[in-house]
Coordinates of C-alpha atoms in Angstrom, one line a residue:
Chain A
X186 CA 9.5 45.6 8.7
X187 CA 5.3 46.3 9.6
X188 CA 2.5 43.4 9.0
X189 CA 1.0 43.3 5.1
X190 CA -2.6 43.8 6.2
X191 CA -3.5 45.4 9.7
X192 CA -6.9 43.1 10.1
X193 CA -7.5 40.0 8.3
X194 CA -10.7 37.9 8.1
X195 CA -10.9 34.4 7.7
X196 CA -14.2 33.2 6.9
X197 CA -14.1 29.3 7.6
X198 CA -11.5 27.9 10.3
X199 CA -11.1 24.5 8.5
X200 CA -7.5 22.8 7.9
X201 CA -6.9 26.3 5.2
X202 CA -8.2 28.8 7.3
X203 CA -6.3 27.6 10.5
X204 CA -3.2 27.0 8.8
X205 CA -3.3 30.7 7.2
X206 CA -3.8 31.6 10.5
X207 CA -1.1 30.2 12.1
X208 CA 1.2 30.5 9.1
X209 CA 0.5 34.5 9.1
X210 CA 1.5 34.3 13.0
X211 CA 4.7 32.5 12.2
X212 CA 6.0 35.4 9.3
X213 CA 4.1 38.2 11.3
X214 CA 2.2 39.0 7.9
X215 CA -1.3 40.4 10.0
X216 CA -1.8 42.9 12.7
X217 CA -4.8 41.0 14.0
X218 CA -6.4 37.7 12.6
X219 CA -9.8 37.8 12.9
X220 CA -11.4 34.1 12.2
X221 CA -15.3 33.3 11.9
X222 CA -16.7 29.5 11.0
X223 CA -20.5 29.2 10.4
X224 CA -20.7 25.7 13.2
X225 CA -20.5 26.7 16.7
X226 CA -18.2 23.6 17.2
X227 CA -15.4 25.0 14.7
X228 CA -15.6 28.1 17.0
X229 CA -15.3 26.6 20.1
X230 CA -12.4 24.3 19.0
X231 CA -10.7 27.9 17.4
X232 CA -10.7 29.6 20.4
X233 CA -9.6 26.5 21.9
X234 CA -6.5 26.0 19.7
X235 CA -5.9 30.3 20.1
X236 CA -6.0 29.8 16.1
X237 CA -7.1 33.8 15.7
X238 CA -6.9 36.7 18.0
X239 CA -10.6 36.9 17.6
X240 CA -13.2 34.5 16.9
X241 CA -16.6 36.4 15.5
X242 CA -20.4 35.4 15.8
X243 CA -21.2 36.2 12.2
X244 CA -19.4 36.7 9.3
X245 CA -20.3 40.2 8.8
X246 CA -18.8 41.0 12.1
X247 CA -15.8 39.3 11.3
X248 CA -14.7 41.4 8.0
X249 CA -15.6 44.9 9.7
X250 CA -12.8 47.1 9.7
X251 CA -10.8 44.2 8.1
X252 CA -8.7 45.3 5.3
X253 CA -8.1 41.6 4.1
X254 CA -11.0 38.9 4.2
X255 CA -10.2 35.5 2.6
X256 CA -12.9 33.1 2.1
X257 CA -12.1 29.6 3.1
X258 CA -15.1 28.0 3.0
X259 CA -16.5 25.4 0.8
X260 CA -16.7 26.5 -3.4
X261 CA -20.4 25.5 -3.2
X262 CA -20.7 28.1 -0.3
X263 CA -18.7 30.8 -1.4
X264 CA -21.9 32.8 -3.4
X265 CA -23.4 33.0 -0.1
X266 CA -21.0 34.2 2.2
X267 CA -20.0 36.7 -0.6
X268 CA -23.8 38.0 0.2
X269 CA -24.0 37.7 3.8
X270 CA -20.3 39.6 3.9
X271 CA -21.0 42.4 1.1
X272 CA -22.7 45.1 3.8
X273 CA -20.4 44.8 6.1
X274 CA -16.9 45.3 3.4
X275 CA -15.1 48.4 3.9
X276 CA -13.9 50.4 0.7
X277 CA -10.8 49.0 -0.9
X278 CA -10.8 45.8 1.1
X279 CA -8.9 42.7 -0.6
X280 CA -11.3 39.8 -0.9
X281 CA -9.8 36.8 -1.7
X282 CA -10.4 32.9 -1.6
X283 CA -9.1 29.5 -1.5
X284 CA -11.1 27.7 -3.7
X285 CA -10.2 25.0 -6.0
X286 CA -12.2 25.7 -8.8
X287 CA -11.6 29.5 -10.2
X288 CA -14.1 29.7 -12.9
X289 CA -17.5 29.3 -10.7
X290 CA -15.6 30.9 -7.8
X291 CA -15.3 34.3 -10.1
X292 CA -19.2 34.0 -10.6
X293 CA -20.1 33.7 -7.6
X294 CA -18.2 36.5 -6.5
X295 CA -19.7 39.1 -8.7
X296 CA -22.3 39.7 -5.6
X297 CA -19.4 41.5 -3.7
X298 CA -20.1 45.3 -3.8
X299 CA -17.9 47.2 -6.7
X300 CA -15.9 49.2 -3.7
X301 CA -13.5 46.0 -3.1
X302 CA -10.9 44.4 -5.2
X303 CA -11.4 41.0 -5.9
X304 CA -8.6 38.9 -6.2
X305 CA -9.0 35.1 -6.4
X306 CA -6.2 32.7 -5.5
X307 CA -5.9 28.8 -4.5
X308 CA -3.2 27.7 -2.4
X309 CA -2.3 24.6 -3.8
X310 CA -2.1 22.5 -0.9
X311 CA -3.3 20.9 2.2
X312 CA -3.9 17.0 3.6
X313 CA -6.4 14.4 4.0
X314 CA -7.5 16.0 7.4
X315 CA -9.5 18.4 7.6
X316 CA -11.1 20.9 10.6
X317 CA -9.5 23.0 12.6
X318 CA -7.5 21.0 14.6
X319 CA -5.9 19.3 11.2
X320 CA -4.1 23.2 10.7
X321 CA -0.6 24.1 10.9
X322 CA 1.8 26.5 10.1
X323 CA 4.0 24.6 7.6
X324 CA 0.9 23.5 5.4
X325 CA 2.1 26.2 2.3
X326 CA 5.9 26.4 2.6
X327 CA 7.3 26.0 -0.9
X328 CA 4.0 25.1 -2.2
X329 CA 2.2 27.1 -4.8
X330 CA -0.6 29.4 -4.8
X331 CA -2.2 30.5 -7.7
X332 CA -3.5 34.0 -7.9
X333 CA -6.4 34.1 -11.0
X334 CA -6.6 38.1 -11.4
X335 CA -9.5 39.4 -12.4
X336 CA -9.3 41.8 -16.0
X337 CA -9.3 45.3 -15.3
X338 CA -8.3 44.4 -11.4
X339 CA -6.4 46.3 -8.9
X340 CA -3.0 45.9 -9.6
X341 CA -1.8 47.2 -5.6
X342 CA -4.0 45.0 -4.2
X343 CA -3.1 41.5 -6.2
X344 CA 0.6 42.4 -5.1
X345 CA -0.3 42.6 -1.4
X346 CA -2.3 39.4 -1.5
X347 CA 0.7 37.5 -3.6
X348 CA 3.4 39.0 -1.1
X349 CA 1.1 38.1 2.2
X350 CA 1.2 34.3 0.7
X351 CA 4.8 34.7 -0.3
X352 CA 5.1 35.4 3.7
X353 CA 3.2 32.2 4.3
X354 CA 5.8 30.4 2.7
X355 CA 4.1 30.4 -0.9
X356 CA 5.5 30.2 -4.0
X357 CA 2.9 32.4 -5.9
X358 CA 2.2 32.5 -10.0
X359 CA -0.7 34.1 -11.9
X360 CA -2.5 32.2 -14.5
X361 CA -6.0 32.9 -16.4
X362 CA -9.2 31.1 -14.5
X363 CA -9.9 29.0 -17.2
X364 CA -6.3 27.3 -17.4
X365 CA -6.1 27.1 -13.7
X366 CA -9.4 25.1 -14.1
X367 CA -8.1 22.8 -16.6
X368 CA -4.7 22.5 -14.8
X369 CA -6.1 21.3 -11.7
X370 CA -8.5 19.1 -13.3
X371 CA -5.0 16.8 -14.5
X372 CA -3.2 17.5 -11.4
X373 CA -5.9 17.0 -8.7
X374 CA -9.9 16.4 -9.7
X375 CA -9.3 14.0 -11.6
X376 CA -6.7 12.4 -9.4
X377 CA -9.3 12.2 -6.7
X378 CA -11.9 11.2 -8.6
X379 CA -10.1 8.2 -9.7
X380 CA -9.1 7.5 -6.1
X381 CA -12.1 7.8 -5.0
X382 CA -13.1 5.1 -7.6
X383 CA -10.6 2.7 -6.5
X384 CA -11.0 2.7 -2.8
X385 CA -15.3 2.6 -3.7
X386 CA -14.8 -0.5 -5.6
X387 CA -12.6 -2.1 -3.3
X388 CA -15.0 -2.0 -0.8
X389 CA -17.4 -2.7 -2.9
X390 CA -16.4 -6.3 -4.1
X391 CA -18.3 -8.6 -2.5
X392 CA -16.0 -11.8 -3.4
X393 CA -13.0 -10.0 -1.4
X394 CA -13.9 -8.9 2.0
X395 CA -13.2 -5.9 3.7
X396 CA -10.5 -6.7 6.3
X397 CA -8.7 -8.8 3.0
X398 CA -8.3 -4.8 1.8
X399 CA -7.2 -3.6 4.6
X400 CA -4.7 -5.8 5.7
X401 CA -3.5 -6.0 2.4
X402 CA -3.4 -2.3 1.3
X403 CA 0.3 -1.7 1.7
X404 CA 0.9 -3.5 -1.8
X405 CA -0.5 -0.1 -3.6
X406 CA -3.9 0.6 -2.6
X407 CA -3.5 2.4 0.5
X408 CA -2.4 5.4 -1.2
X409 CA -5.4 5.9 -3.0
X410 CA -7.0 5.9 0.5
X411 CA -5.2 9.0 1.6
X412 CA -6.7 11.0 -1.0
X413 CA -9.9 9.2 -0.9
X414 CA -10.2 10.2 2.9
X415 CA -10.1 13.9 1.8
X416 CA -13.4 16.2 2.8
X417 CA -16.4 14.6 1.1
X418 CA -18.3 18.3 0.8
X419 CA -15.0 20.2 -0.3
X420 CA -14.7 17.7 -3.1
X421 CA -18.5 17.2 -3.9
X422 CA -18.3 20.7 -4.8
X423 CA -15.3 21.1 -6.7
X424 CA -16.7 18.2 -9.0
X425 CA -19.9 20.1 -9.8
X426 CA -18.1 23.5 -10.2
X427 CA -15.7 22.1 -12.6
X428 CA -18.1 19.7 -14.5
X429 CA -16.5 20.4 -17.8
X430 CA -12.6 20.4 -17.0
X431 CA -12.8 17.1 -15.2
X432 CA -15.4 15.5 -17.1
X433 CA -12.5 16.1 -19.9
X434 CA -10.0 14.7 -18.5
X435 CA -11.6 11.6 -17.4
X436 CA -12.6 10.7 -20.8
X437 CA -9.1 11.2 -21.7
X438 CA -7.8 9.0 -18.9
X439 CA -10.8 6.0 -19.5
X440 CA -9.4 6.0 -23.0
X441 CA -6.0 5.5 -22.1
X442 CA -7.2 2.8 -19.2
X443 CA -9.0 0.8 -22.5
X444 CA -6.2 0.9 -24.4
X445 CA -4.0 -0.1 -21.5
X446 CA -6.3 -3.1 -20.6
X447 CA -6.4 -4.2 -24.5
X448 CA -2.5 -4.5 -24.0
X449 CA -3.2 -6.4 -21.0
X450 CA -5.9 -9.0 -22.6
X451 CA -3.7 -9.0 -26.4
X452 CA -0.6 -9.7 -23.8
X453 CA 1.3 -7.0 -25.4
X454 CA 4.3 -6.6 -23.2
X455 CA 6.2 -4.0 -25.3
X456 CA 3.5 -1.5 -25.4
X457 CA 2.9 -1.8 -21.5
X458 CA 6.8 -2.0 -20.6
X459 CA 7.1 1.9 -22.9
X460 CA 4.0 3.1 -21.0
X461 CA 5.7 2.6 -17.5
X462 CA 9.2 3.3 -18.3
X463 CA 7.6 7.0 -19.8
X464 CA 6.0 7.8 -16.5
X465 CA 8.7 6.6 -14.4
X466 CA 10.6 10.0 -15.7
X467 CA 7.9 12.3 -14.5
X468 CA 8.1 11.4 -10.6
X469 CA 11.8 12.4 -11.6
X470 CA 10.5 15.8 -12.8
X471 CA 8.3 16.2 -9.6
X472 CA 11.3 15.3 -6.9
X473 CA 14.0 17.7 -8.6
X474 CA 11.2 20.4 -8.5
X475 CA 11.2 20.0 -4.9
X476 CA 7.3 18.9 -5.3
X477 CA 7.8 15.8 -3.1
X478 CA 10.3 13.7 -1.3
X479 CA 13.1 11.2 -2.6
X480 CA 13.2 9.0 -0.1
X481 CA 11.0 5.7 -0.8
X482 CA 7.7 5.5 0.5
X483 CA 7.1 9.1 1.1
X484 CA 9.6 8.7 3.6
X485 CA 6.8 6.5 5.5
X486 CA 8.5 4.8 8.7
X487 CA 7.7 1.2 8.5
X488 CA 4.9 0.6 11.3
X489 CA 6.6 -2.1 13.0
X490 CA 4.5 -4.0 15.3
X491 CA 6.2 -4.4 19.1
X492 CA 5.3 -8.1 19.1
X493 CA 7.8 -8.9 16.0
X494 CA 10.1 -11.3 17.8
X495 CA 13.8 -12.6 16.0
X496 CA 14.8 -15.5 16.3
X497 CA 17.6 -14.7 18.5
X498 CA 15.7 -13.3 21.2
Chain B
X154 CA 18.6 -20.0 18.7
X155 CA 20.1 -21.3 15.6
X156 CA 19.7 -20.2 11.7
X157 CA 16.7 -21.5 10.3
X158 CA 18.7 -22.3 7.3
X159 CA 22.2 -23.1 6.7
X160 CA 22.5 -21.8 3.0
X161 CA 20.2 -19.1 1.7
X162 CA 20.3 -18.8 -2.1
X163 CA 18.6 -15.4 -3.7
X164 CA 18.3 -15.4 -6.8
X165 CA 18.0 -12.1 -8.5
X166 CA 19.7 -9.1 -6.3
X167 CA 17.2 -5.8 -6.3
X168 CA 14.6 -4.5 -4.2
X169 CA 13.3 -7.4 -2.8
X170 CA 15.7 -10.2 -3.1
X171 CA 18.5 -7.1 -1.2
X172 CA 16.0 -6.7 1.6
X173 CA 15.9 -10.1 2.4
X174 CA 19.7 -10.5 2.5
X175 CA 19.7 -7.8 4.6
X176 CA 16.6 -8.5 7.3
X177 CA 17.8 -12.7 7.3
X178 CA 21.5 -11.3 8.5
X179 CA 19.7 -8.9 10.8
X180 CA 17.5 -11.6 12.5
X181 CA 20.4 -14.1 12.2
X182 CA 18.2 -16.1 9.9
X183 CA 20.6 -17.7 7.9
X184 CA 23.9 -19.4 8.3
X185 CA 25.2 -18.5 5.1
X186 CA 23.5 -16.1 2.3
X187 CA 24.6 -16.5 -1.5
X188 CA 23.1 -14.6 -4.2
X189 CA 23.0 -13.9 -7.9
X190 CA 21.7 -11.4 -10.2
X191 CA 21.6 -11.8 -14.2
X192 CA 23.3 -8.7 -14.8
X193 CA 27.1 -8.4 -14.3
X194 CA 26.3 -4.5 -13.0
X195 CA 23.9 -5.8 -10.2
X196 CA 26.5 -8.8 -8.9
X197 CA 28.9 -5.9 -8.9
X198 CA 26.6 -3.6 -7.0
X199 CA 25.7 -6.3 -4.8
X200 CA 29.4 -7.1 -3.7
X201 CA 30.2 -3.8 -3.5
X202 CA 26.9 -3.0 -0.9
X203 CA 28.2 -6.5 0.6
X204 CA 24.5 -7.6 0.4
X205 CA 25.5 -11.1 0.4
X206 CA 28.2 -13.6 2.3
X207 CA 28.8 -14.7 -1.4
X208 CA 28.1 -13.5 -5.1
X209 CA 28.0 -16.5 -7.2
X210 CA 28.5 -16.2 -11.3
X211 CA 25.8 -18.3 -12.2
X212 CA 22.5 -19.2 -10.6
X213 CA 23.3 -23.4 -10.5
X214 CA 26.5 -22.4 -8.7
X215 CA 24.5 -20.0 -6.0
X216 CA 22.0 -22.6 -5.3
X217 CA 24.6 -25.6 -5.1
X218 CA 24.1 -26.9 -1.1
X219 CA 21.7 -24.6 -0.4
X220 CA 18.8 -25.8 1.7
X221 CA 16.5 -22.8 0.9
X222 CA 16.6 -20.8 -2.5
X223 CA 13.9 -17.5 -3.1
X224 CA 13.6 -16.6 -6.7
X225 CA 13.5 -12.7 -6.5
X226 CA 13.3 -12.0 -10.3
X227 CA 10.2 -10.2 -12.4
X228 CA 7.1 -13.1 -12.7
X229 CA 8.1 -14.0 -16.2
X230 CA 11.5 -15.0 -15.7
X231 CA 10.3 -17.6 -13.2
X232 CA 10.1 -20.3 -15.9
X233 CA 13.5 -19.9 -17.1
X234 CA 15.7 -19.5 -13.6
X235 CA 13.5 -22.4 -12.5
X236 CA 14.7 -24.0 -15.6
X237 CA 18.2 -23.4 -15.0
X238 CA 18.6 -24.2 -11.5
X239 CA 16.7 -27.6 -11.2
X240 CA 19.6 -30.1 -11.9
X241 CA 21.6 -28.6 -9.7
X242 CA 19.0 -28.5 -6.4
X243 CA 20.0 -31.0 -4.0
X244 CA 17.2 -33.5 -2.1
X245 CA 14.9 -31.6 0.3
X246 CA 15.9 -27.9 -0.8
X247 CA 13.3 -25.7 -0.2
X248 CA 12.2 -23.1 -3.3
X249 CA 10.5 -20.6 -3.1
X250 CA 9.9 -16.8 -4.9
X251 CA 7.9 -13.4 -4.4
X252 CA 6.2 -12.9 -7.5
X253 CA 3.3 -10.6 -7.0
X254 CA 1.1 -13.4 -9.2
X255 CA 1.0 -17.3 -7.8
X256 CA -1.6 -19.0 -10.2
X257 CA 1.3 -18.3 -13.1
X258 CA 4.5 -18.9 -11.3
X259 CA 3.1 -22.1 -9.8
X260 CA 2.6 -23.5 -13.3
X261 CA 6.2 -22.0 -14.3
X262 CA 7.7 -23.7 -10.6
X263 CA 6.2 -27.1 -12.4
X264 CA 9.6 -27.4 -14.3
X265 CA 11.7 -27.8 -10.8
X266 CA 12.6 -31.2 -9.9
X267 CA 10.5 -33.8 -8.0
X268 CA 12.8 -34.1 -5.3
X269 CA 12.1 -30.1 -3.9
X270 CA 10.0 -28.7 -1.9
X271 CA 8.0 -25.9 -3.6
X272 CA 6.6 -23.6 -1.3
X273 CA 5.5 -20.0 -3.2
X274 CA 5.3 -16.9 -1.3
X275 CA 4.7 -13.1 -1.7
X276 CA 6.1 -10.6 0.7
X277 CA 3.4 -7.7 0.3
X278 CA 5.9 -4.9 0.6
X279 CA 8.2 -2.7 -1.8
X280 CA 8.6 0.7 -2.6
X281 CA 8.9 2.6 -6.3
X282 CA 13.0 2.3 -6.4
X283 CA 14.2 -0.8 -7.5
X284 CA 17.6 -2.2 -7.9
X285 CA 20.1 -3.5 -5.0
X286 CA 20.9 0.1 -3.7
X287 CA 17.2 -0.1 -2.8
X288 CA 16.9 -2.8 -0.7
X289 CA 17.2 -2.1 3.3
X290 CA 16.2 -4.3 6.1
X291 CA 13.1 -3.0 7.7
X292 CA 11.4 -3.7 4.2
X293 CA 9.4 -6.3 5.4
X294 CA 8.6 -5.1 8.7
X295 CA 5.0 -5.7 10.4
X296 CA 3.8 -6.3 6.5
X297 CA 2.1 -9.6 5.5
X298 CA 3.6 -12.4 3.8
X299 CA 1.1 -14.7 2.1
X300 CA 2.3 -18.1 1.8
X301 CA 0.3 -19.8 -1.0
X302 CA 0.8 -24.0 -0.4
X303 CA 0.7 -26.6 -3.2
X304 CA -1.8 -29.5 -2.4
X305 CA 0.0 -32.1 -0.6
X306 CA 3.0 -30.2 -0.6
X307 CA 5.3 -30.8 2.5
X308 CA 3.9 -29.1 6.1
X309 CA 7.4 -29.0 7.5
X310 CA 8.9 -27.1 4.6
X311 CA 6.3 -24.9 4.6
X312 CA 6.5 -23.8 8.5
X313 CA 10.0 -23.4 8.1
X314 CA 9.7 -20.6 5.3
X315 CA 7.3 -19.3 7.4
X316 CA 9.3 -19.0 9.9
X317 CA 11.8 -17.6 8.3
X318 CA 9.4 -14.5 6.8
X319 CA 8.4 -14.1 10.7
X320 CA 11.9 -13.5 11.3
X321 CA 12.4 -11.2 8.5
X322 CA 9.6 -9.3 10.4
X323 CA 6.9 -10.0 8.7
X324 CA 3.3 -11.3 9.7
X325 CA 2.5 -14.3 7.7
X326 CA -0.7 -16.2 6.1
X327 CA -1.9 -18.7 4.4
X328 CA -4.2 -18.1 1.5
X329 CA -4.9 -20.2 -1.6
X330 CA -3.1 -19.2 -5.0
X331 CA -6.6 -18.2 -6.7
X332 CA -7.8 -16.3 -3.6
X333 CA -4.3 -14.4 -4.0
X334 CA -4.4 -13.4 -7.4
X335 CA -8.1 -12.3 -6.6
X336 CA -6.9 -9.6 -3.6
X337 CA -4.1 -8.8 -5.3
X338 CA -6.1 -7.5 -8.6
X339 CA -7.7 -5.2 -5.9
X340 CA -5.1 -3.9 -3.3
X341 CA -2.1 -3.4 -6.0
X342 CA -2.5 -4.6 -9.4
X343 CA -5.6 -2.5 -10.6
X344 CA -4.6 0.5 -8.6
X345 CA -1.3 0.2 -10.4
X346 CA -2.6 0.2 -13.2
X347 CA -4.8 3.2 -12.5
X348 CA -2.0 5.0 -11.1
X349 CA 0.2 4.3 -14.5
X350 CA -3.1 5.5 -16.9
X351 CA -3.5 8.5 -14.8
X352 CA 0.0 9.5 -14.9
X353 CA 0.2 8.8 -18.7
X354 CA -3.0 10.6 -19.6
X355 CA -1.2 13.8 -17.5
X356 CA 2.1 13.7 -19.7
X357 CA 0.4 13.3 -22.5
X358 CA -2.4 16.2 -22.4
X359 CA -1.4 18.5 -24.8
X360 CA -2.8 21.5 -23.4
X361 CA -1.2 21.2 -20.2
X362 CA 2.3 21.5 -20.4
X363 CA 4.7 19.4 -19.0
X364 CA 6.2 21.5 -16.3
X365 CA 2.4 22.8 -15.1
X366 CA 1.8 18.8 -14.3
X367 CA 5.2 19.1 -12.4
X368 CA 4.6 21.5 -10.8
X369 CA 1.5 21.8 -10.1
X370 CA 2.0 18.1 -8.8
X371 CA 1.3 18.5 -5.1
X372 CA -2.3 19.0 -5.2
X373 CA -2.9 15.2 -5.8
X374 CA -1.3 13.8 -8.6
X375 CA 2.1 13.5 -6.9
X376 CA 0.4 10.5 -5.1
X377 CA 0.2 8.5 -8.2
X378 CA 3.6 9.5 -9.6
X379 CA 4.9 7.6 -7.1
X380 CA 3.7 4.3 -8.0
X381 CA 3.8 5.2 -11.3
X382 CA 7.6 5.2 -10.8
X383 CA 7.7 0.9 -10.0
X384 CA 9.5 -1.1 -12.1
X385 CA 8.5 -1.6 -15.5
X386 CA 9.6 -4.9 -16.5
X387 CA 8.1 -6.2 -12.9
X388 CA 4.5 -4.1 -13.4
X389 CA 4.6 -5.6 -17.1
X390 CA 5.2 -9.1 -16.1
X391 CA 2.5 -9.0 -13.1
X392 CA -0.3 -7.7 -15.9
X393 CA 0.3 -10.5 -18.2
X394 CA 0.8 -13.0 -15.4
X395 CA -3.0 -12.0 -13.6
X396 CA -5.0 -10.9 -16.9
X397 CA -8.2 -12.5 -15.6
X398 CA -8.8 -11.0 -12.2
X399 CA -6.9 -7.3 -13.2
X400 CA -9.3 -7.0 -16.0
X401 CA -12.3 -8.3 -13.6
X402 CA -11.1 -5.3 -10.9
X403 CA -10.5 -2.9 -13.9
X404 CA -14.1 -3.8 -15.1
X405 CA -16.3 -2.9 -12.1
X406 CA -13.6 0.5 -11.4
X407 CA -14.9 1.9 -15.3
X408 CA -18.8 0.8 -14.2
X409 CA -17.7 2.9 -11.2
X410 CA -16.5 5.9 -12.9
X411 CA -19.0 6.3 -15.0
X412 CA -21.5 6.1 -12.2
X413 CA -19.7 9.2 -10.5
X414 CA -18.8 10.8 -14.0
X415 CA -22.5 10.4 -14.5
X416 CA -23.6 12.1 -10.9
X417 CA -21.2 14.9 -12.1
X418 CA -22.7 15.6 -15.1
X419 CA -26.2 15.4 -13.9
X420 CA -25.3 17.5 -10.6
X421 CA -26.1 14.8 -8.1
X422 CA -23.8 16.5 -5.3
X423 CA -25.8 13.7 -2.6
X424 CA -24.5 10.7 -4.5
X425 CA -21.0 12.3 -4.9
X426 CA -21.0 13.1 -1.2
X427 CA -22.2 9.7 0.3
X428 CA -19.3 7.8 -2.1
X429 CA -16.6 10.0 -0.4
X430 CA -17.9 9.6 2.7
X431 CA -17.7 5.9 2.5
X432 CA -14.3 6.0 1.4
X433 CA -13.1 8.1 4.2
X434 CA -13.7 5.1 6.9
X435 CA -11.9 2.6 4.7
X436 CA -8.7 4.8 5.1
X437 CA -9.3 5.1 8.8
X438 CA -9.1 1.1 9.3
X439 CA -6.2 0.9 7.6
X440 CA -4.4 3.2 10.0
X441 CA -6.0 1.1 12.8
X442 CA -4.7 -1.9 11.2
X443 CA -1.3 -0.4 11.6
X444 CA -0.9 -0.5 8.0
X445 CA -0.4 3.5 7.3
X446 CA 0.8 6.2 9.3
X447 CA -2.0 8.7 10.5
X448 CA 0.5 11.6 9.9
X449 CA -1.2 13.8 7.7
X450 CA 0.2 13.8 4.0
X451 CA 2.0 10.6 4.8
X452 CA 4.4 12.6 7.2
X453 CA 6.2 13.8 4.3
X454 CA 8.0 16.9 5.3
X455 CA 7.7 20.1 4.1
X456 CA 9.8 20.9 1.3
X457 CA 11.1 24.2 2.2
X458 CA 13.0 26.3 -0.1
X459 CA 16.1 27.9 1.1
X460 CA 15.2 31.0 0.1
X461 CA 11.9 31.6 1.3
X462 CA 12.0 34.8 3.1
X463 CA 10.0 36.3 5.9
X464 CA 8.6 39.9 6.1
X465 CA 10.6 40.2 9.5
X466 CA 13.9 39.8 7.7

């Protein structure tokens, strides 16, 4: 089968852009992959790692002659990048993005010329690492990629983008942009803000030292630190661009937290037990759906120190 | 080297009790291991799995002749179990526990006879699974075990218990009970309540379906579901028995969450970016301290579906 696109331009070569390049190569889904990143350092790293067939010196140069352009930059940078590449885009090119917010990105992409096919998308994949070194070809395997097509958009372009993502290993689904932003506020944006907050509180507690927080983190806290290690610029932009939905979910969260705090204060053990039993079932559903490992503790290997001695030694 | 204790009695054979049995056997740290669990089903499972050398039919029978007794039951059950075994305890036996709260457990253990050596302890280890089938010998490797000795307690007994835990793979540290309860409120109890709350909110959102929450959980939410799948009885008891410290930390958390919500609402990107940069550093500290894996996404294997096809196929 021939490649899905002849020339794929990736603007932004961090975790997501780099992983798209590697996954597209693995799948043979792109004839040629051209990348661009704003920072000289990232471009040099991408060249050293051989992420793309070519690393261009400007975004406009990267997109010239491309039949697929994917913007892999923080949500807050989408408008400026779209304005920059607009004049260089060929007629009929598919322009997509990987932004975690869709409403605001769609508004930002309105600066693109009318002769391109805009197909917004969001692969639900990532790790706490960022930068070109963190990309890997398997990142999208069995993850969902949500496509949020524009009303009256070109269905051929949409189909070609969906096929591309399937070739990269993803399960593709369609969703309206407003619904995307609400669902992601629940499954991603609110959890991230909450994790950031909890880690900040621990860091801030004058009565508990930082070394205690770190030493005794395996009791639950360390899980929050992974999410709270995610890229600060990306997440700043997510919250600023999905304000309404994020604040709505955080409002619900606070309400519920207050109810549980009250149950603790009044000693209502039944309410706590019922609540904790219900949440356990959700985990089971996620494992059954193939969206997480069933291995205890995420299958983390025990981190045995070399100097642990057994009494028989 | 000879075994640390001749006869170790484990009251409660769930994740922790079962893992102590397996780790003690691995280390040769116990001459004989006798277990007891309240439920007939758990005792049968323990026998089938061969967790202990012997599974007794009552707690009193299990502790008879033991030189170390470890109570591995939920915090709320400690007092009743202590009262039950009291008359059967030999003079000079070391009685310890694994409770996640120390102040309340120490109060509960006051019902024990004066001729035993009470040495409270708390291994900071566990997974989201519970029950006798979930135990494994490596659970305590390179985890901390906090010993919270009583004022005027026997130092020989304390030293023997610490040696036992070291043989099981743990790093042993001493801490005052009140400090333990505050530190654990930060690193464990508050994070658990927050995870339970977030998962409950997602489950509850009428505007987002449960299947959406599950399908799109890899965007961050799934991490919370692991912690929120922890044993409901254990956690009910933790919150009811460490009220003051947990509510204090939750108060700080809410304060901080409100500040970040306000930054989102007012569009203060700098405040968000600074906060998220600070929390990233904590993660680094935890990895450097050997308390979590540096592998992205906790080293979770990608869950590739068998039917994902590449275009070349």
